[in-house]
PDB file of C-alpha atoms in Angstrom:
ATOM      1  CA  MET A  10      -0.160  -0.055   0.030  1.00  0.00           C
ATOM      2  CA  GLU A  11       1.351   3.483  -1.071  1.00  0.00           C
ATOM      3  CA  GLU A  12       2.196   5.500   2.373  1.00  0.00           C
ATOM      4  CA  ARG A  13      -0.225   8.462   2.081  1.00  0.00           C
ATOM      5  CA  LYS A  14       1.969  11.811   2.046  1.00  0.00           C
ATOM      6  CA  CYS A  15       1.278  15.112   4.077  1.00  0.00           C
ATOM      7  CA  GLU A  16       2.402  18.619   2.817  1.00  0.00           C
ATOM      8  CA  LEU A  17       2.439  21.557   4.967  1.00  0.00           C
ATOM      9  CA  ARG A  18       3.506  25.036   3.443  1.00  0.00           C
ATOM     10  CA  LEU A  19       5.070  27.276   6.200  1.00  0.00           C
ATOM     11  CA  PRO A  20       4.898  31.134   6.156  1.00  0.00           C
ATOM     12  CA  ASN A  21       8.158  31.477   4.650  1.00  0.00           C
ATOM     13  CA  GLY A  22       7.256  29.649   1.554  1.00  0.00           C
ATOM     14  CA  LYS A  23       8.954  26.562   2.424  1.00  0.00           C
ATOM     15  CA  VAL A  24       7.074  23.209   1.915  1.00  0.00           C
ATOM     16  CA  VAL A  25       7.568  20.331   4.604  1.00  0.00           C
ATOM     17  CA  ASN A  26       6.732  16.874   3.283  1.00  0.00           C
ATOM     18  CA  PHE A  27       5.846  14.113   6.042  1.00  0.00           C
ATOM     19  CA  SER A  28       3.726  10.743   6.164  1.00  0.00           C
ATOM     20  CA  TYR A  29       0.478  10.899   7.398  1.00  0.00           C
ATOM     21  CA  ALA A  30       1.021   7.846   9.583  1.00  0.00           C
ATOM     22  CA  LYS A  31       4.016   9.671  11.465  1.00  0.00           C
ATOM     23  CA  LEU A  32       1.919  12.763  11.730  1.00  0.00           C
ATOM     24  CA  LYS A  33      -0.805  10.276  13.726  1.00  0.00           C
ATOM     25  CA  ALA A  34       1.982   8.856  15.871  1.00  0.00           C
ATOM     26  CA  GLY A  35       2.997  12.145  16.452  1.00  0.00           C
ATOM     27  CA  ILE A  36      -0.042  13.454  17.880  1.00  0.00           C
ATOM     28  CA  ALA A  37      -0.736  10.179  19.696  1.00  0.00           C
ATOM     29  CA  VAL A  38       2.734  10.753  21.341  1.00  0.00           C
ATOM     30  CA  THR A  39       1.930  14.032  22.168  1.00  0.00           C
ATOM     31  CA  ALA A  40      -1.545  13.397  23.672  1.00  0.00           C
ATOM     32  CA  LEU A  41      -0.042  10.438  25.848  1.00  0.00           C
ATOM     33  CA  VAL A  42       2.635  13.325  27.383  1.00  0.00           C
ATOM     34  CA  LEU A  43      -0.056  15.509  28.026  1.00  0.00           C
ATOM     35  CA  VAL A  44      -2.641  13.037  29.459  1.00  0.00           C
ATOM     36  CA  GLY A  45       0.554  12.023  32.134  1.00  0.00           C
ATOM     37  CA  ALA A  46       1.566  15.450  32.573  1.00  0.00           C
ATOM     38  CA  VAL A  47      -2.137  16.188  33.578  1.00  0.00           C
ATOM     39  CA  GLY A  48      -2.380  13.031  35.653  1.00  0.00           C
ATOM     40  CA  GLY A  49       0.986  13.924  37.294  1.00  0.00           C
ATOM     41  CA  ALA A  50      -0.321  17.140  38.325  1.00  0.00           C
ATOM     42  CA  GLY A  51      -3.657  15.553  39.745  1.00  0.00           C
ATOM     43  CA  TYR A  52      -1.831  13.152  41.702  1.00  0.00           C
ATOM     44  CA  LEU A  53       0.730  15.783  43.064  1.00  0.00           C
ATOM     45  CA  TYR A  54      -2.496  17.863  43.995  1.00  0.00           C
ATOM     46  CA  HIS A  55      -4.187  15.262  46.021  1.00  0.00           C
ATOM     47  CA  GLN A  56      -1.062  14.699  47.680  1.00  0.00           C
ATOM     48  CA  LEU A  57      -0.544  18.332  48.708  1.00  0.00           C
ATOM     49  CA  ALA A  58      -4.277  18.431  49.706  1.00  0.00           C
ATOM     50  CA  ASP A  59      -3.379  15.402  52.015  1.00  0.00           C
ATOM     51  CA  TYR A  60      -0.536  16.960  53.498  1.00  0.00           C
ATOM     52  CA  ARG A  61      -2.581  20.124  54.325  1.00  0.00           C
ATOM     53  CA  SER A  62      -5.353  17.814  55.840  1.00  0.00           C
ATOM     54  CA  GLU A  63      -2.853  16.366  57.787  1.00  0.00           C
ATOM     55  CA  ALA A  64      -1.337  19.520  58.971  1.00  0.00           C
ATOM     56  CA  THR A  65      -4.603  20.986  59.949  1.00  0.00           C
ATOM     57  CA  ASP A  66      -5.658  18.151  61.925  1.00  0.00           C
ATOM     58  CA  TYR A  67      -1.978  18.149  63.617  1.00  0.00           C
ATOM     59  CA  ALA A  68      -2.660  21.912  64.410  1.00  0.00           C
ATOM     60  CA  ALA A  69      -6.357  21.274  65.710  1.00  0.00           C
ATOM     61  CA  TYR A  70      -5.038  18.338  68.086  1.00  0.00           C
ATOM     62  CA  LYS A  71      -2.123  20.579  69.560  1.00  0.00           C
ATOM     63  CA  GLN A  72      -4.786  23.556  69.984  1.00  0.00           C
ATOM     64  CA  ASN A  73      -7.317  21.004  71.660  1.00  0.00           C
ATOM     65  CA  LYS A  74      -4.653  19.566  74.062  1.00  0.00           C
ATOM     66  CA  ALA A  75      -3.611  22.834  75.129  1.00  0.00           C
ATOM     67  CA  GLU A  76      -6.851  23.723  75.870  1.00  0.00           C
ATOM     68  CA  GLN A  77      -7.228  20.581  78.062  1.00  0.00           C
ATOM     69  CA  GLN A  78      -4.245  21.365  79.780  1.00  0.00           C
ATOM     70  CA  THR A  79      -5.602  24.606  80.826  1.00  0.00           C
ATOM     71  CA  LYS A  80      -9.035  23.196  81.871  1.00  0.00           C
ATOM     72  CA  LEU A  81      -6.949  20.733  83.812  1.00  0.00           C
ATOM     73  CA  GLN A  82      -4.982  23.295  85.547  1.00  0.00           C
ATOM     74  CA  LYS A  83      -8.034  25.600  86.335  1.00  0.00           C
ATOM     75  CA  LEU A  84      -9.680  22.523  87.781  1.00  0.00           C
ATOM     76  CA  LEU A  85      -6.523  21.704  90.021  1.00  0.00           C
ATOM     77  CA  GLN A  86      -6.355  25.290  91.257  1.00  0.00           C
ATOM     78  CA  ASP A  87     -10.359  25.550  91.922  1.00  0.00           C
ATOM     79  CA  ASN A  88      -9.927  22.229  93.707  1.00  0.00           C
ATOM     80  CA  GLU A  89      -6.936  23.763  95.941  1.00  0.00           C
ATOM     81  CA  ARG A  90      -8.856  26.669  96.954  1.00  0.00           C
ATOM     82  CA  MET A  91     -11.847  24.512  97.917  1.00  0.00           C
ATOM     83  CA  LEU A  92      -9.961  22.297 100.233  1.00  0.00           C
ATOM     84  CA  ARG A  93      -8.297  25.148 101.773  1.00  0.00           C
ATOM     85  CA  ASP A  94     -11.483  26.736 102.724  1.00  0.00           C
ATOM     86  CA  MET A  95     -12.963  23.433 103.689  1.00  0.00           C
ATOM     87  CA  ALA A  96      -9.987  22.804 106.039  1.00  0.00           C
ATOM     88  CA  GLU A  97     -10.356  26.204 107.453  1.00  0.00           C
ATOM     89  CA  THR A  98     -13.977  25.590 107.884  1.00  0.00           C
ATOM     90  CA  MET A  99     -13.295  22.485 109.905  1.00  0.00           C
ATOM     91  CA  TYR A 100     -10.608  23.600 112.256  1.00  0.00           C
ATOM     92  CA  ALA A 101     -12.822  26.729 113.091  1.00  0.00           C
ATOM     93  CA  ALA A 102     -15.662  24.310 114.245  1.00  0.00           C
ATOM     94  CA  ASP A 103     -13.331  22.220 116.143  1.00  0.00           C
ATOM     95  CA  GLY A 104     -14.331  19.075 113.874  1.00  0.00           C
ATOM     96  CA  VAL A 105     -12.216  16.075 112.641  1.00  0.00           C
ATOM     97  CA  GLY A 106     -13.884  15.791 109.101  1.00  0.00           C
ATOM     98  CA  LEU A 107     -16.023  17.791 106.635  1.00  0.00           C
ATOM     99  CA  ALA A 108     -17.508  16.764 103.434  1.00  0.00           C
ATOM    100  CA  ALA A 109     -18.220  19.396 100.603  1.00  0.00           C
ATOM    101  CA  PRO A 110     -22.164  18.892 100.786  1.00  0.00           C
ATOM    102  CA  GLN A 111     -21.909  20.160 104.471  1.00  0.00           C
ATOM    103  CA  VAL A 112     -20.932  23.742 102.978  1.00  0.00           C
ATOM    104  CA  GLY A 113     -23.441  23.600  99.899  1.00  0.00           C
ATOM    105  CA  VAL A 114     -21.101  22.319  97.330  1.00  0.00           C
ATOM    106  CA  SER A 115     -22.107  19.279  95.465  1.00  0.00           C
ATOM    107  CA  LYS A 116     -18.642  17.472  94.814  1.00  0.00           C
ATOM    108  CA  ARG A 117     -17.261  14.193  96.152  1.00  0.00           C
ATOM    109  CA  VAL A 118     -14.699  15.753  98.337  1.00  0.00           C
ATOM    110  CA  VAL A 119     -13.855  15.712 101.899  1.00  0.00           C
ATOM    111  CA  VAL A 120     -11.274  16.720 104.614  1.00  0.00           C
ATOM    112  CA  ILE A 121     -10.188  14.948 107.830  1.00  0.00           C
ATOM    113  CA  ASP A 122      -7.709  15.461 110.215  1.00  0.00           C
ATOM    114  CA  VAL A 123      -8.178  13.127 113.373  1.00  0.00           C
ATOM    115  CA  GLY A 124      -4.689  14.431 114.823  1.00  0.00           C
ATOM    116  CA  GLU A 125      -2.359  12.501 112.362  1.00  0.00           C
ATOM    117  CA  GLY A 126      -2.157  15.387 109.726  1.00  0.00           C
ATOM    118  CA  LEU A 127      -4.667  16.684 106.930  1.00  0.00           C
ATOM    119  CA  TYR A 128      -5.900  14.430 104.684  1.00  0.00           C
ATOM    120  CA  GLU A 129      -8.038  15.573 101.554  1.00  0.00           C
ATOM    121  CA  LEU A 130      -9.821  13.262  99.647  1.00  0.00           C
ATOM    122  CA  ILE A 131     -11.032  14.075  96.128  1.00  0.00           C
ATOM    123  CA  ASN A 132     -13.698  11.354  94.810  1.00  0.00           C
ATOM    124  CA  PRO A 133     -12.784   8.795  97.429  1.00  0.00           C
ATOM    125  CA  GLU A 134     -14.163   5.382  97.228  1.00  0.00           C
ATOM    126  CA  ILE A 135     -13.652   2.601  99.919  1.00  0.00           C
ATOM    127  CA  VAL A 136     -12.599  -0.413  98.151  1.00  0.00           C
ATOM    128  CA  LYS A 137     -12.106  -2.884 101.209  1.00  0.00           C
ATOM    129  CA  ARG A 138     -13.534  -3.455 104.609  1.00  0.00           C
ATOM    130  CA  GLU A 139     -12.730  -5.559 107.702  1.00  0.00           C
ATOM    131  CA  GLY A 140     -13.895  -5.893 111.186  1.00  0.00           C
ATOM    132  CA  LYS A 141     -16.818  -4.321 113.293  1.00  0.00           C
ATOM    133  CA  VAL A 142     -16.639  -1.609 115.985  1.00  0.00           C
ATOM    134  CA  LEU A 143     -19.328   0.500 117.834  1.00  0.00           C
ATOM    135  CA  GLY A 144     -18.631   3.953 118.542  1.00  0.00           C
ATOM    136  CA  SER A 145     -19.976   7.511 119.321  1.00  0.00           C
ATOM    137  CA  GLU A 146     -20.225   9.951 116.679  1.00  0.00           C
ATOM    138  CA  GLY A 147     -21.281  13.611 116.469  1.00  0.00           C
ATOM    139  CA  CYS A 148     -21.891  15.788 113.219  1.00  0.00           C
ATOM    140  CA  LEU A 149     -21.493  19.499 112.549  1.00  0.00           C
ATOM    141  CA  SER A 150     -24.449  18.934 110.471  1.00  0.00           C
ATOM    142  CA  VAL A 151     -26.141  17.696 113.734  1.00  0.00           C
ATOM    143  CA  PRO A 152     -24.863  19.658 116.478  1.00  0.00           C
ATOM    144  CA  ASP A 153     -27.018  18.842 119.327  1.00  0.00           C
ATOM    145  CA  TYR A 154     -27.094  14.905 119.144  1.00  0.00           C
ATOM    146  CA  GLU A 155     -24.650  11.828 119.458  1.00  0.00           C
ATOM    147  CA  GLY A 156     -25.261   8.282 118.540  1.00  0.00           C
ATOM    148  CA  GLU A 157     -23.907   4.953 118.586  1.00  0.00           C
ATOM    149  CA  VAL A 158     -22.741   3.702 115.149  1.00  0.00           C
ATOM    150  CA  GLU A 159     -21.668   0.814 113.859  1.00  0.00           C
ATOM    151  CA  ARG A 160     -18.656   1.054 111.369  1.00  0.00           C
ATOM    152  CA  SER A 161     -16.072  -1.161 109.789  1.00  0.00           C
ATOM    153  CA  GLU A 162     -12.782  -1.313 112.052  1.00  0.00           C
ATOM    154  CA  TYR A 163     -10.411  -1.476 108.795  1.00  0.00           C
ATOM    155  CA  VAL A 164     -10.773   0.403 105.577  1.00  0.00           C
ATOM    156  CA  GLU A 165      -8.828   1.052 102.564  1.00  0.00           C
ATOM    157  CA  CYS A 166      -9.853   4.082 100.534  1.00  0.00           C
ATOM    158  CA  GLU A 167      -8.663   5.195  96.907  1.00  0.00           C
ATOM    159  CA  PHE A 168      -9.155   8.848  96.370  1.00  0.00           C
ATOM    160  CA  THR A 169      -7.440  11.701  93.997  1.00  0.00           C
ATOM    161  CA  ASP A 170      -5.110  14.078  95.616  1.00  0.00           C
ATOM    162  CA  LYS A 171      -5.162  17.932  94.811  1.00  0.00           C
ATOM    163  CA  THR A 172      -2.523  17.198  92.085  1.00  0.00           C
ATOM    164  CA  GLY A 173      -4.707  14.998  90.510  1.00  0.00           C
ATOM    165  CA  GLN A 174      -2.916  11.545  91.041  1.00  0.00           C
ATOM    166  CA  ARG A 175      -4.805   8.569  92.130  1.00  0.00           C
ATOM    167  CA  MET A 176      -3.964   7.254  95.656  1.00  0.00           C
ATOM    168  CA  LEU A 177      -4.859   4.656  98.267  1.00  0.00           C
ATOM    169  CA  LEU A 178      -5.190   5.168 102.192  1.00  0.00           C
ATOM    170  CA  SER A 179      -5.505   2.350 104.459  1.00  0.00           C
ATOM    171  CA  ALA A 180      -6.983   3.534 107.830  1.00  0.00           C
ATOM    172  CA  SER A 181      -7.827   2.161 111.176  1.00  0.00           C
ATOM    173  CA  GLY A 182      -9.392   3.394 114.579  1.00  0.00           C
ATOM    174  CA  LEU A 183     -10.698   6.966 114.656  1.00  0.00           C
ATOM    175  CA  LEU A 184      -9.531   7.539 111.073  1.00  0.00           C
ATOM    176  CA  ALA A 185     -11.442   4.755 109.552  1.00  0.00           C
ATOM    177  CA  ILE A 186     -14.580   5.721 111.210  1.00  0.00           C
ATOM    178  CA  CYS A 187     -14.239   9.517 110.400  1.00  0.00           C
ATOM    179  CA  ILE A 188     -13.584   8.256 106.710  1.00  0.00           C
ATOM    180  CA  GLN A 189     -16.822   6.355 106.532  1.00  0.00           C
ATOM    181  CA  HIS A 190     -18.996   8.961 108.359  1.00  0.00           C
ATOM    182  CA  GLU A 191     -17.670  11.760 105.844  1.00  0.00           C
ATOM    183  CA  LEU A 192     -18.225   9.385 102.521  1.00  0.00           C
ATOM    184  CA  ASP A 193     -21.773   8.740 104.132  1.00  0.00           C
ATOM    185  CA  HIS A 194     -22.258  12.681 103.812  1.00  0.00           C
ATOM    186  CA  LEU A 195     -21.386  12.461 100.037  1.00  0.00           C
ATOM    187  CA  ASP A 196     -24.354   9.956  99.555  1.00  0.00           C
ATOM    188  CA  GLY A 197     -26.905  12.091 101.607  1.00  0.00           C
ATOM    189  CA  ILE A 198     -26.498   9.932 104.672  1.00  0.00           C
ATOM    190  CA  LEU A 199     -26.309  11.247 108.189  1.00  0.00           C
ATOM    191  CA  PHE A 200     -24.789   9.196 111.094  1.00  0.00           C
ATOM    192  CA  ILE A 201     -28.344   9.376 112.905  1.00  0.00           C
ATOM    193  CA  ASP A 202     -29.326   7.421 109.616  1.00  0.00           C
ATOM    194  CA  LYS A 203     -27.471   4.579 110.757  1.00  0.00           C
ATOM    195  CA  ALA A 204     -27.208   5.092 114.746  1.00  0.00           C
ATOM    196  CA  LYS A 205     -28.383   2.346 117.158  1.00  0.00           C
ATOM    197  CA  THR A 206     -29.293   4.717 119.749  1.00  0.00           C
ATOM    198  CA  ILE A 207     -29.467   8.863 119.496  1.00  0.00           C
ATOM    199  CA  SER A 208     -29.329  11.204 122.557  1.00  0.00           C
ATOM    200  CA  PRO A 209     -28.915  14.715 123.111  1.00  0.00           C
ATOM    201  CA  LYS A 210     -25.373  15.952 123.095  1.00  0.00           C
ATOM    202  CA  GLN A 211     -23.165  15.523 126.409  1.00  0.00           C
ATOM    203  CA  LYS A 212     -20.142  17.760 126.996  1.00  0.00           C
ATOM    204  CA  GLU A 213     -17.212  15.244 126.066  1.00  0.00           C
ATOM    205  CA  ASN A 214     -13.601  15.158 124.999  1.00  0.00           C
ATOM    206  CA  PRO A 215     -13.425  16.214 121.264  1.00  0.00           C
ATOM    207  CA  GLU A 216     -11.480  13.175 120.636  1.00  0.00           C
ATOM    208  CA  ASP A 217     -14.069  10.691 121.579  1.00  0.00           C
ATOM    209  CA  ALA A 218     -16.466  11.339 118.766  1.00  0.00           C
ATOM    210  CA  VAL A 219     -16.451  12.110 115.444  1.00  0.00           C
ATOM    211  CA  ARG A 220     -17.697  15.340 114.107  1.00  0.00           C
TER     212      ARG A 220
END
């Protein structure tokens, strides 16, 4: 078959001859090059979009983390202030324990000092109990009465301290009784709800009864 020829006259008058088959091949190659270029550009665009998305996500993560840290610091500061105020109130009333609900604060927080130093318990929970003991108790919320209440003789109490660390407190004797007494307040329970006997309060040694 005779090869088809094409003739192209340039503006300067020169005539260029080439085969029709080579012309089609050249057009096809050019088209493939253009498609490849467009495809490569599309790939790079999507890659850059992914990088921008990842960068945005990381920036949002850092901002959220910073905001959470700020909220945590504020919470710790608020708790420390509240614990300080509660301790001052307890000492002013000659008590050995005080729960946040007793001062109108709806939080699971108590302070205790039975002569062994101040304990500050946030979100306390008794996780172990042993033995039974019957003892006299009084309360700042019921100042004119006292009663005989049965309590566990030994307890282990998990709590969060004012730095945010989870701790475990093992207690017996008066400290164990006071922990149980104050944690009852967190659940809206007074000693008179559990007392075997209740009587008008008599003058006594402050160390003989839980406040």
